[in-house]
mmCIF file of C-alpha atoms in Angstrom:
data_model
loop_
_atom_site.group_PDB
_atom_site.id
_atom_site.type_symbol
_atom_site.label_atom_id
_atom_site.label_comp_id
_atom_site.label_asym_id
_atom_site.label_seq_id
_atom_site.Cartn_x
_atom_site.Cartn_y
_atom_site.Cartn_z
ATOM 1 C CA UNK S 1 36.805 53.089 -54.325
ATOM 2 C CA UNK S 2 37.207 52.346 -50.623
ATOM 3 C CA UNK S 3 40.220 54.259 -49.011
ATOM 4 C CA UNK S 4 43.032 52.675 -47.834
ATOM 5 C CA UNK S 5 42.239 52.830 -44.444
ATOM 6 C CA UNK S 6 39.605 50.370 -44.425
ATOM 7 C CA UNK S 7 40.836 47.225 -46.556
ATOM 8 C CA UNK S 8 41.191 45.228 -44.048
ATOM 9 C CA UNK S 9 37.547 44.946 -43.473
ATOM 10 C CA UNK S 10 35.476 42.219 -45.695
ATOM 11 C CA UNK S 11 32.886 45.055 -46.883
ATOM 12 C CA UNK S 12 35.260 47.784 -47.063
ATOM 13 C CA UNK S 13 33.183 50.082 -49.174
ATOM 14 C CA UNK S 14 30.071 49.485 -45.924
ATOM 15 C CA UNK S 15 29.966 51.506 -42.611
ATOM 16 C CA UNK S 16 27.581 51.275 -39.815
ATOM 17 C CA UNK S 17 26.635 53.944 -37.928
ATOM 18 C CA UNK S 18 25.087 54.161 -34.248
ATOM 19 C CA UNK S 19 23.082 56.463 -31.961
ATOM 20 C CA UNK S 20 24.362 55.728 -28.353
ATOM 21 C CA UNK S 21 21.513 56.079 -26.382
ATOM 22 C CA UNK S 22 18.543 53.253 -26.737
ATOM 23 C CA UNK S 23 21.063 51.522 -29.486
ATOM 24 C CA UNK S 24 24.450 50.502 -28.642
ATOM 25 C CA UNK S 25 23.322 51.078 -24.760
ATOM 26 C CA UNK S 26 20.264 51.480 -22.255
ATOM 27 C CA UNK S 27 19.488 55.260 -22.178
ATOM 28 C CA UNK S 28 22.234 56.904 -20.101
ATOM 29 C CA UNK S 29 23.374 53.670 -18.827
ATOM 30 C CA UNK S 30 27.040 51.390 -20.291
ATOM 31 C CA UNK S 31 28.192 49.242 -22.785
ATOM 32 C CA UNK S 32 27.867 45.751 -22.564
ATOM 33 C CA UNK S 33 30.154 43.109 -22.839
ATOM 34 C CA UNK S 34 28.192 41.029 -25.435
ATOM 35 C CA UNK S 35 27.541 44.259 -27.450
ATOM 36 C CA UNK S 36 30.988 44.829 -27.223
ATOM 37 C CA UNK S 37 31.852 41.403 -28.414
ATOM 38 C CA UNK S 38 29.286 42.253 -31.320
ATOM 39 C CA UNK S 39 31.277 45.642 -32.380
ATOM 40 C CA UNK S 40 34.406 43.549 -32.634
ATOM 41 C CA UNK S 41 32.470 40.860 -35.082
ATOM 42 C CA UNK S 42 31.138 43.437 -37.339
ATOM 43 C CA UNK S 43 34.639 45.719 -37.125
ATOM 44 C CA UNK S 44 35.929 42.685 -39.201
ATOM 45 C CA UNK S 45 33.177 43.035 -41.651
ATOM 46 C CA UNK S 46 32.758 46.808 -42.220
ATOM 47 C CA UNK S 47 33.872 50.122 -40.868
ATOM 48 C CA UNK S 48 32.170 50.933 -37.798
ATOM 49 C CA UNK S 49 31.209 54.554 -35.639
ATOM 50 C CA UNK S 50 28.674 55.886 -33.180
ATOM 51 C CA UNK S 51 26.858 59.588 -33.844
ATOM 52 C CA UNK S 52 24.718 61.456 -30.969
ATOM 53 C CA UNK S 53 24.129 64.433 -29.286
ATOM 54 C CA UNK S 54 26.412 64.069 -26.437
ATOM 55 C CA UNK S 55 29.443 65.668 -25.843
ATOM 56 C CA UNK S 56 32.430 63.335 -26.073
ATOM 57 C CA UNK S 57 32.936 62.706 -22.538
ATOM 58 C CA UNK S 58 29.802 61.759 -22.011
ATOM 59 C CA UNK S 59 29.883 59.357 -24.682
ATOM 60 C CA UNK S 60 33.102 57.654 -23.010
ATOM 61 C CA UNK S 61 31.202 57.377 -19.961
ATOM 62 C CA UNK S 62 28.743 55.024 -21.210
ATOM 63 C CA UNK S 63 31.024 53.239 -24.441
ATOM 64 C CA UNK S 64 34.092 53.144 -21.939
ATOM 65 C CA UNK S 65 37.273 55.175 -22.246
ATOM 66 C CA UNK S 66 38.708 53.688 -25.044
ATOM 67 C CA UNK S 67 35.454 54.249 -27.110
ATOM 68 C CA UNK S 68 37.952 56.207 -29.749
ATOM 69 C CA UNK S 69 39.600 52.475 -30.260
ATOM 70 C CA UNK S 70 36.474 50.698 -30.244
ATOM 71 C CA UNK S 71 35.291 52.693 -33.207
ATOM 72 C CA UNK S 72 36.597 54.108 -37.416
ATOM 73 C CA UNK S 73 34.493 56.996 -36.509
ATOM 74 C CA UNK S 74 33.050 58.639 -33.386
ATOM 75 C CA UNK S 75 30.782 61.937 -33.765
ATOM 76 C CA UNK S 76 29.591 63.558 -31.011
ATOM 77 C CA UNK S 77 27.239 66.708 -31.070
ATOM 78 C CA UNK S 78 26.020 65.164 -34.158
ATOM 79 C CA UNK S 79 29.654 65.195 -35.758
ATOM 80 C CA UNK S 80 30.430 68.847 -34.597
ATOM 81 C CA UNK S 81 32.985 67.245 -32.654
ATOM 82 C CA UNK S 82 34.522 64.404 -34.632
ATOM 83 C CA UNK S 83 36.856 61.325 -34.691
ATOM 84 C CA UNK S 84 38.537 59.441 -37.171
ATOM 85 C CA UNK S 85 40.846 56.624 -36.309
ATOM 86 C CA UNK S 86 41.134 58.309 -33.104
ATOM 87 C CA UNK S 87 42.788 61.634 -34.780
ATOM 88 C CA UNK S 88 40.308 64.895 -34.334
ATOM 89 C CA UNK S 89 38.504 66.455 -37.058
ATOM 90 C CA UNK S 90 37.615 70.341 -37.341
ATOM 91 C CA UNK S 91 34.810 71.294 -35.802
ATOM 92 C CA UNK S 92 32.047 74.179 -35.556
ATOM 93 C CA UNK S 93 30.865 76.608 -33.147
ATOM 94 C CA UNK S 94 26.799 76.792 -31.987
ATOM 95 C CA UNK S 95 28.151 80.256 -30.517
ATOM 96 C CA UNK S 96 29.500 81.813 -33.287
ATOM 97 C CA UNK S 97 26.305 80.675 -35.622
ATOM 98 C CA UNK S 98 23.784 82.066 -32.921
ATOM 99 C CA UNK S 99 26.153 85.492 -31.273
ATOM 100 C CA UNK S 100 25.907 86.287 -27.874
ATOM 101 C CA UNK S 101 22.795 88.715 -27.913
ATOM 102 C CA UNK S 102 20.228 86.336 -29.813
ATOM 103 C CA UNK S 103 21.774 82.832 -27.534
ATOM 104 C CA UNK S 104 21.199 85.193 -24.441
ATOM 105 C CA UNK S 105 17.894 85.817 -25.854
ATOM 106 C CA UNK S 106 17.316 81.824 -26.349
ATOM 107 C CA UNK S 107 18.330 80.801 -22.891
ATOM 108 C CA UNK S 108 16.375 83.770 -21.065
ATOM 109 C CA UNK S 109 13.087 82.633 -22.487
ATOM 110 C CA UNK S 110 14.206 79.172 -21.433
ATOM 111 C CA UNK S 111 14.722 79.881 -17.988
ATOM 112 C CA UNK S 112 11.519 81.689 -17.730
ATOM 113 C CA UNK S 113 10.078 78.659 -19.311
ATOM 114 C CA UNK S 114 11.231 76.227 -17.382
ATOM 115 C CA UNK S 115 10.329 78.508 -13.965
ATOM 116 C CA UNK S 116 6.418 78.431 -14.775
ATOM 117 C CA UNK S 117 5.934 74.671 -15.575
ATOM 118 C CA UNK S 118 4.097 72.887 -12.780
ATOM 119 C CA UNK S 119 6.226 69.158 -12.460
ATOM 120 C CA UNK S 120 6.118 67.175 -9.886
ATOM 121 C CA UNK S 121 9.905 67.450 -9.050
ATOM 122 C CA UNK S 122 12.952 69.879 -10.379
ATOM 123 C CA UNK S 123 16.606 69.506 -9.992
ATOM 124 C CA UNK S 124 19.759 71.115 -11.592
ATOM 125 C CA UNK S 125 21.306 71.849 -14.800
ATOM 126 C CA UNK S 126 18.251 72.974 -17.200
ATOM 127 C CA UNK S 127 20.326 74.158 -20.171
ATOM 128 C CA UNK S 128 23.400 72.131 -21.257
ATOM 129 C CA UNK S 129 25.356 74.637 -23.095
ATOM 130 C CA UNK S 130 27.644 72.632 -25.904
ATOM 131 C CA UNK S 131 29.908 72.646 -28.969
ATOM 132 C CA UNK S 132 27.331 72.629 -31.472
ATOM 133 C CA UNK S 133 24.268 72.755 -29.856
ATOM 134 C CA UNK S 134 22.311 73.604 -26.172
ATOM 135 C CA UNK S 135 20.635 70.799 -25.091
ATOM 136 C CA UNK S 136 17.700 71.827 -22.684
ATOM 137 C CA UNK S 137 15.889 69.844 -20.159
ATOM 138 C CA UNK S 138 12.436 70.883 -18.215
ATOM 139 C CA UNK S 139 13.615 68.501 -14.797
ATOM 140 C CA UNK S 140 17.315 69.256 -15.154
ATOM 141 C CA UNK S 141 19.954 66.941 -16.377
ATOM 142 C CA UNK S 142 21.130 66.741 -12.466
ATOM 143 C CA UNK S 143 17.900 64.327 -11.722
ATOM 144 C CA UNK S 144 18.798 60.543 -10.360
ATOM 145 C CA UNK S 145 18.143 57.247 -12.953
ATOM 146 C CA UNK S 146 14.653 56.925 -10.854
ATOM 147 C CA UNK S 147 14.205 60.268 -11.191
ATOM 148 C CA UNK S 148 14.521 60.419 -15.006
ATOM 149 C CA UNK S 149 12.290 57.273 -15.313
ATOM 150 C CA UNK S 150 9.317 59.023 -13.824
ATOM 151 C CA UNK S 151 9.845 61.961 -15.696
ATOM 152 C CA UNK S 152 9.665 60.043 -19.124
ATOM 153 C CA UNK S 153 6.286 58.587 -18.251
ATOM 154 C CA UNK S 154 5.136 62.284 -16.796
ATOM 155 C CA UNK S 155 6.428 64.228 -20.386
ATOM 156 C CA UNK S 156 4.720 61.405 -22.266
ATOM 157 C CA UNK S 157 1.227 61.601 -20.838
ATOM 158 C CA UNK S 158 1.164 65.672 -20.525
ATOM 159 C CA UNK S 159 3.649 66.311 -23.841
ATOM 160 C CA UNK S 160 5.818 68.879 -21.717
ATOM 161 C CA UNK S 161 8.960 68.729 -24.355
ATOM 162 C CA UNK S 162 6.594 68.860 -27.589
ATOM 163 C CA UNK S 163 4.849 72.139 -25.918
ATOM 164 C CA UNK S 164 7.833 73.579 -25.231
ATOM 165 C CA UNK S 165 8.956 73.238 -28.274
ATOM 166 C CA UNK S 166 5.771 74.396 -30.365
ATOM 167 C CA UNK S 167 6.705 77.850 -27.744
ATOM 168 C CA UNK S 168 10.076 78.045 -29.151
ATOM 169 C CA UNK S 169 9.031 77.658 -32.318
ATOM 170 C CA UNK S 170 6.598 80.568 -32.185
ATOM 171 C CA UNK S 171 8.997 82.597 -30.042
ATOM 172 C CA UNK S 172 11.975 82.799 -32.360
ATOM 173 C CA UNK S 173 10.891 82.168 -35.594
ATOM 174 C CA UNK S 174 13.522 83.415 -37.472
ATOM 175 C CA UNK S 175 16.399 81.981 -35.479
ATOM 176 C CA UNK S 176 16.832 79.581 -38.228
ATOM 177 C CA UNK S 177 17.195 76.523 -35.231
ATOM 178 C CA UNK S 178 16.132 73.044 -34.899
ATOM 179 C CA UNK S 179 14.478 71.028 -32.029
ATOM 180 C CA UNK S 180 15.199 67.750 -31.401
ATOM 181 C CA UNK S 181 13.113 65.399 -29.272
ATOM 182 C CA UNK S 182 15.766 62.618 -27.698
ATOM 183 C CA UNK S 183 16.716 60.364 -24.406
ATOM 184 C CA UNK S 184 13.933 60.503 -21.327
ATOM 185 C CA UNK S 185 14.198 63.919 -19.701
ATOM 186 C CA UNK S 186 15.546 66.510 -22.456
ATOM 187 C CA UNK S 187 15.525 68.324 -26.414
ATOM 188 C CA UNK S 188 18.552 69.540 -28.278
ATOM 189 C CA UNK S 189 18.454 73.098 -29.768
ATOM 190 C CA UNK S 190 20.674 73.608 -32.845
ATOM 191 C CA UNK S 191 21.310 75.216 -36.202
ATOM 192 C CA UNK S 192 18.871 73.911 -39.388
ATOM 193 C CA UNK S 193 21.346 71.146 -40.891
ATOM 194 C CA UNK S 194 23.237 70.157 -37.486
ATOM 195 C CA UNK S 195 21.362 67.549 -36.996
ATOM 196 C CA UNK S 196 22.906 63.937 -37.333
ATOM 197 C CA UNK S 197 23.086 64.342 -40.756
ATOM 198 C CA UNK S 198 25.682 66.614 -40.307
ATOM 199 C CA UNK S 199 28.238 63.607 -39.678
ATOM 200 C CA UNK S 200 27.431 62.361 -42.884
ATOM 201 C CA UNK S 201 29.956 65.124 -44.199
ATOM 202 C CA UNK S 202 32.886 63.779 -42.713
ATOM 203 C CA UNK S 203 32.645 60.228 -44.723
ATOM 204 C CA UNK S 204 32.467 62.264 -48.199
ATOM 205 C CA UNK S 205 35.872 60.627 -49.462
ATOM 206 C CA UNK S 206 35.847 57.429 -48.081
ATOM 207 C CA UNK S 207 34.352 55.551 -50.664
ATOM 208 C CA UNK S 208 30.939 54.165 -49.106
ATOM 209 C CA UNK S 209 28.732 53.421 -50.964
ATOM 210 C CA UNK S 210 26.271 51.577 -48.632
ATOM 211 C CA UNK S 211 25.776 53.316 -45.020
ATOM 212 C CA UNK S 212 23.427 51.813 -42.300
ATOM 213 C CA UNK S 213 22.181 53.624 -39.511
ATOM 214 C CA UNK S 214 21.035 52.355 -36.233
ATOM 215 C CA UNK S 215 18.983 53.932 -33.965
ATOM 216 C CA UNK S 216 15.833 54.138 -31.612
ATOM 217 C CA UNK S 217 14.407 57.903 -32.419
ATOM 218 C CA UNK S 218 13.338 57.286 -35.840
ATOM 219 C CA UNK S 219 10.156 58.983 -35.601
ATOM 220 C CA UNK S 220 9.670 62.557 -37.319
ATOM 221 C CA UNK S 221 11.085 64.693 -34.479
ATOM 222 C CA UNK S 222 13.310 62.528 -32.690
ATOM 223 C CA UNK S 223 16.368 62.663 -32.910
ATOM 224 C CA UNK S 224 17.558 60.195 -35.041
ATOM 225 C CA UNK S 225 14.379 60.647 -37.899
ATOM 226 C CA UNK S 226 16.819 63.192 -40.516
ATOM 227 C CA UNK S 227 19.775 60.586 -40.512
ATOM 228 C CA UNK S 228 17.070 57.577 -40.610
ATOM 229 C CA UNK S 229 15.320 59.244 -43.601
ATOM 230 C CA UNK S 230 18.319 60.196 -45.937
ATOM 231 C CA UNK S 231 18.416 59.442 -49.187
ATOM 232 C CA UNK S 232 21.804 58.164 -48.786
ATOM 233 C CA UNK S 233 21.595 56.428 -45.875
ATOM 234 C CA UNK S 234 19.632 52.686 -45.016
ATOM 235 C CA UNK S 235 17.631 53.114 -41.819
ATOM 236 C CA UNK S 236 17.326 50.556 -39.112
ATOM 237 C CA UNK S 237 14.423 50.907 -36.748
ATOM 238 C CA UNK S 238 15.517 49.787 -32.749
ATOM 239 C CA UNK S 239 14.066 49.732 -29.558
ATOM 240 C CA UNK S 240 16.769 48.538 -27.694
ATOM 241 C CA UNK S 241 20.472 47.403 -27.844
ATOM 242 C CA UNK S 242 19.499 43.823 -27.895
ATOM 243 C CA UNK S 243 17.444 44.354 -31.426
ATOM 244 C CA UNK S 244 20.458 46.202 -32.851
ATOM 245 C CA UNK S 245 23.042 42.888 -31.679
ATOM 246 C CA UNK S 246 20.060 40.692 -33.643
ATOM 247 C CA UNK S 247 19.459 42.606 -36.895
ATOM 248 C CA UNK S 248 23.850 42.664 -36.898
ATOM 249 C CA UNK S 249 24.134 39.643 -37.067
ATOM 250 C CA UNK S 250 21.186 38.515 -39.712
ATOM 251 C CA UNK S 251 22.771 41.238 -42.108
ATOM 252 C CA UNK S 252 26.312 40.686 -41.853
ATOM 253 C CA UNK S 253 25.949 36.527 -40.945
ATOM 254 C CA UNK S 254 28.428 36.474 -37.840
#
């Protein structure tokens, strides 16, 4: 049975959910107005909320200010930091799963990582440290829109992010983390089960019983693939914000 919240919707018992980057907007760029439009169609039909990686202000940045009023549900950090009807959720710690000595550990190797890879340009901010996960970058978050472009086409023809990676992987073993391939220039680091997935724990009680994800990472290491593949969740493949406005309005009719 749907909860009260949500009978004013036509599919009450339906949500939608939405990576950010690649599906409700360009990658690191805004909102648009028809999508916008869109969200306020289908907001009438079912419940509606976004899920990524991002920290919450940087998910404002790009949905707008009021993104907590736009949406039934926002999750950022994969739902470590978490939304509903624009009231906060509880949320968890990557620090306190990891403990100083073995995150100092992580971040040290990164650094000296990062310091030996040949690229054709660096700038600032190589590890992102957040709520419920680090989120690493080879070029450094810091780099201009022009800058990130090039780097996407420079990581896709010499695989920098899936080597670095594969190193991780045979560096700390037992760390009991996850790697996440996502966006243009960088790869979230995080706890086995923090994934997106890890939203999916905040709906138990709500009464779904169909939910529909969006997104553009679908592939087995991006960053949207766990969500995409679960068994309790319908997938839908994007590769851009206008395919998700399209495939919206075929399934709901609007």
């Amino acid at each position: 049975m749907a909860s009260a919240s949500w009978t004013d919707r036509e599919f009450p018992n339906t949500i939608c959910l939405f990576d950010v980057d690649g599906t409700l907007t360009p990658a690191r760029g805004v909102i648009t107005e028809s999508m916008k439009t869109t969200l306020e169609e289908l907001r009438k039909k079912c419940v509606v909320g976004f899920v990524g990686g991002s920290d919450f202000v940087k998910q404002q940045e790009q949905l707008g200010e009021n993104a907590a009023d736009m949406f039934d549900f926002c999750f950022s950090e994969n739902g470590l930091t978490a939304y509903r009807q624009g009231k906060r959720l509880a949320e968890d710690s990557f620090l306190q799963f990891m403990g100083e000595e073995r995150y100092t550990k992580l971040v040290n190797f990164c650094l000296r990582y990062i310091a030996d890879l040949e690229l054709p340009k660096k700038r600032g901010t190589f590890i992102e440290f957040r709520q419920g996960m680090v989120n690493i970058s080879p070029i450094g978050r810091a780099c201009s829109r022009e800058e990130r472009n090039e780097y996407e086409e420079f990581d896709l023809k010499h695989n920098i992010r899936r080597d670095f990676v594969e190193a991780l992987k045979r560096e700390f073993p037992d760390y009991g983390l996850k790697y996440s391939i996502g966006g243009q220039i960088s790869f979230d680091v995080f706890p086995i089960g923090w994934d997106k997935t890890y939203c999916l724990k905040h709906l138990q009680g709500e009464g779904f019983n169909t939910i529909h994800f969006f997104g553009d990472k679908t592939f087995e290491g991006g960053n949207d693939y766990e969500i995409y593949e679960h068994d309790e969740v319908t997938g839908h493949a994007v590769k851009n914000p206008l395919e998700t406005e399209a495939i919206l309005k075929t399934l709901f009719t609007f």
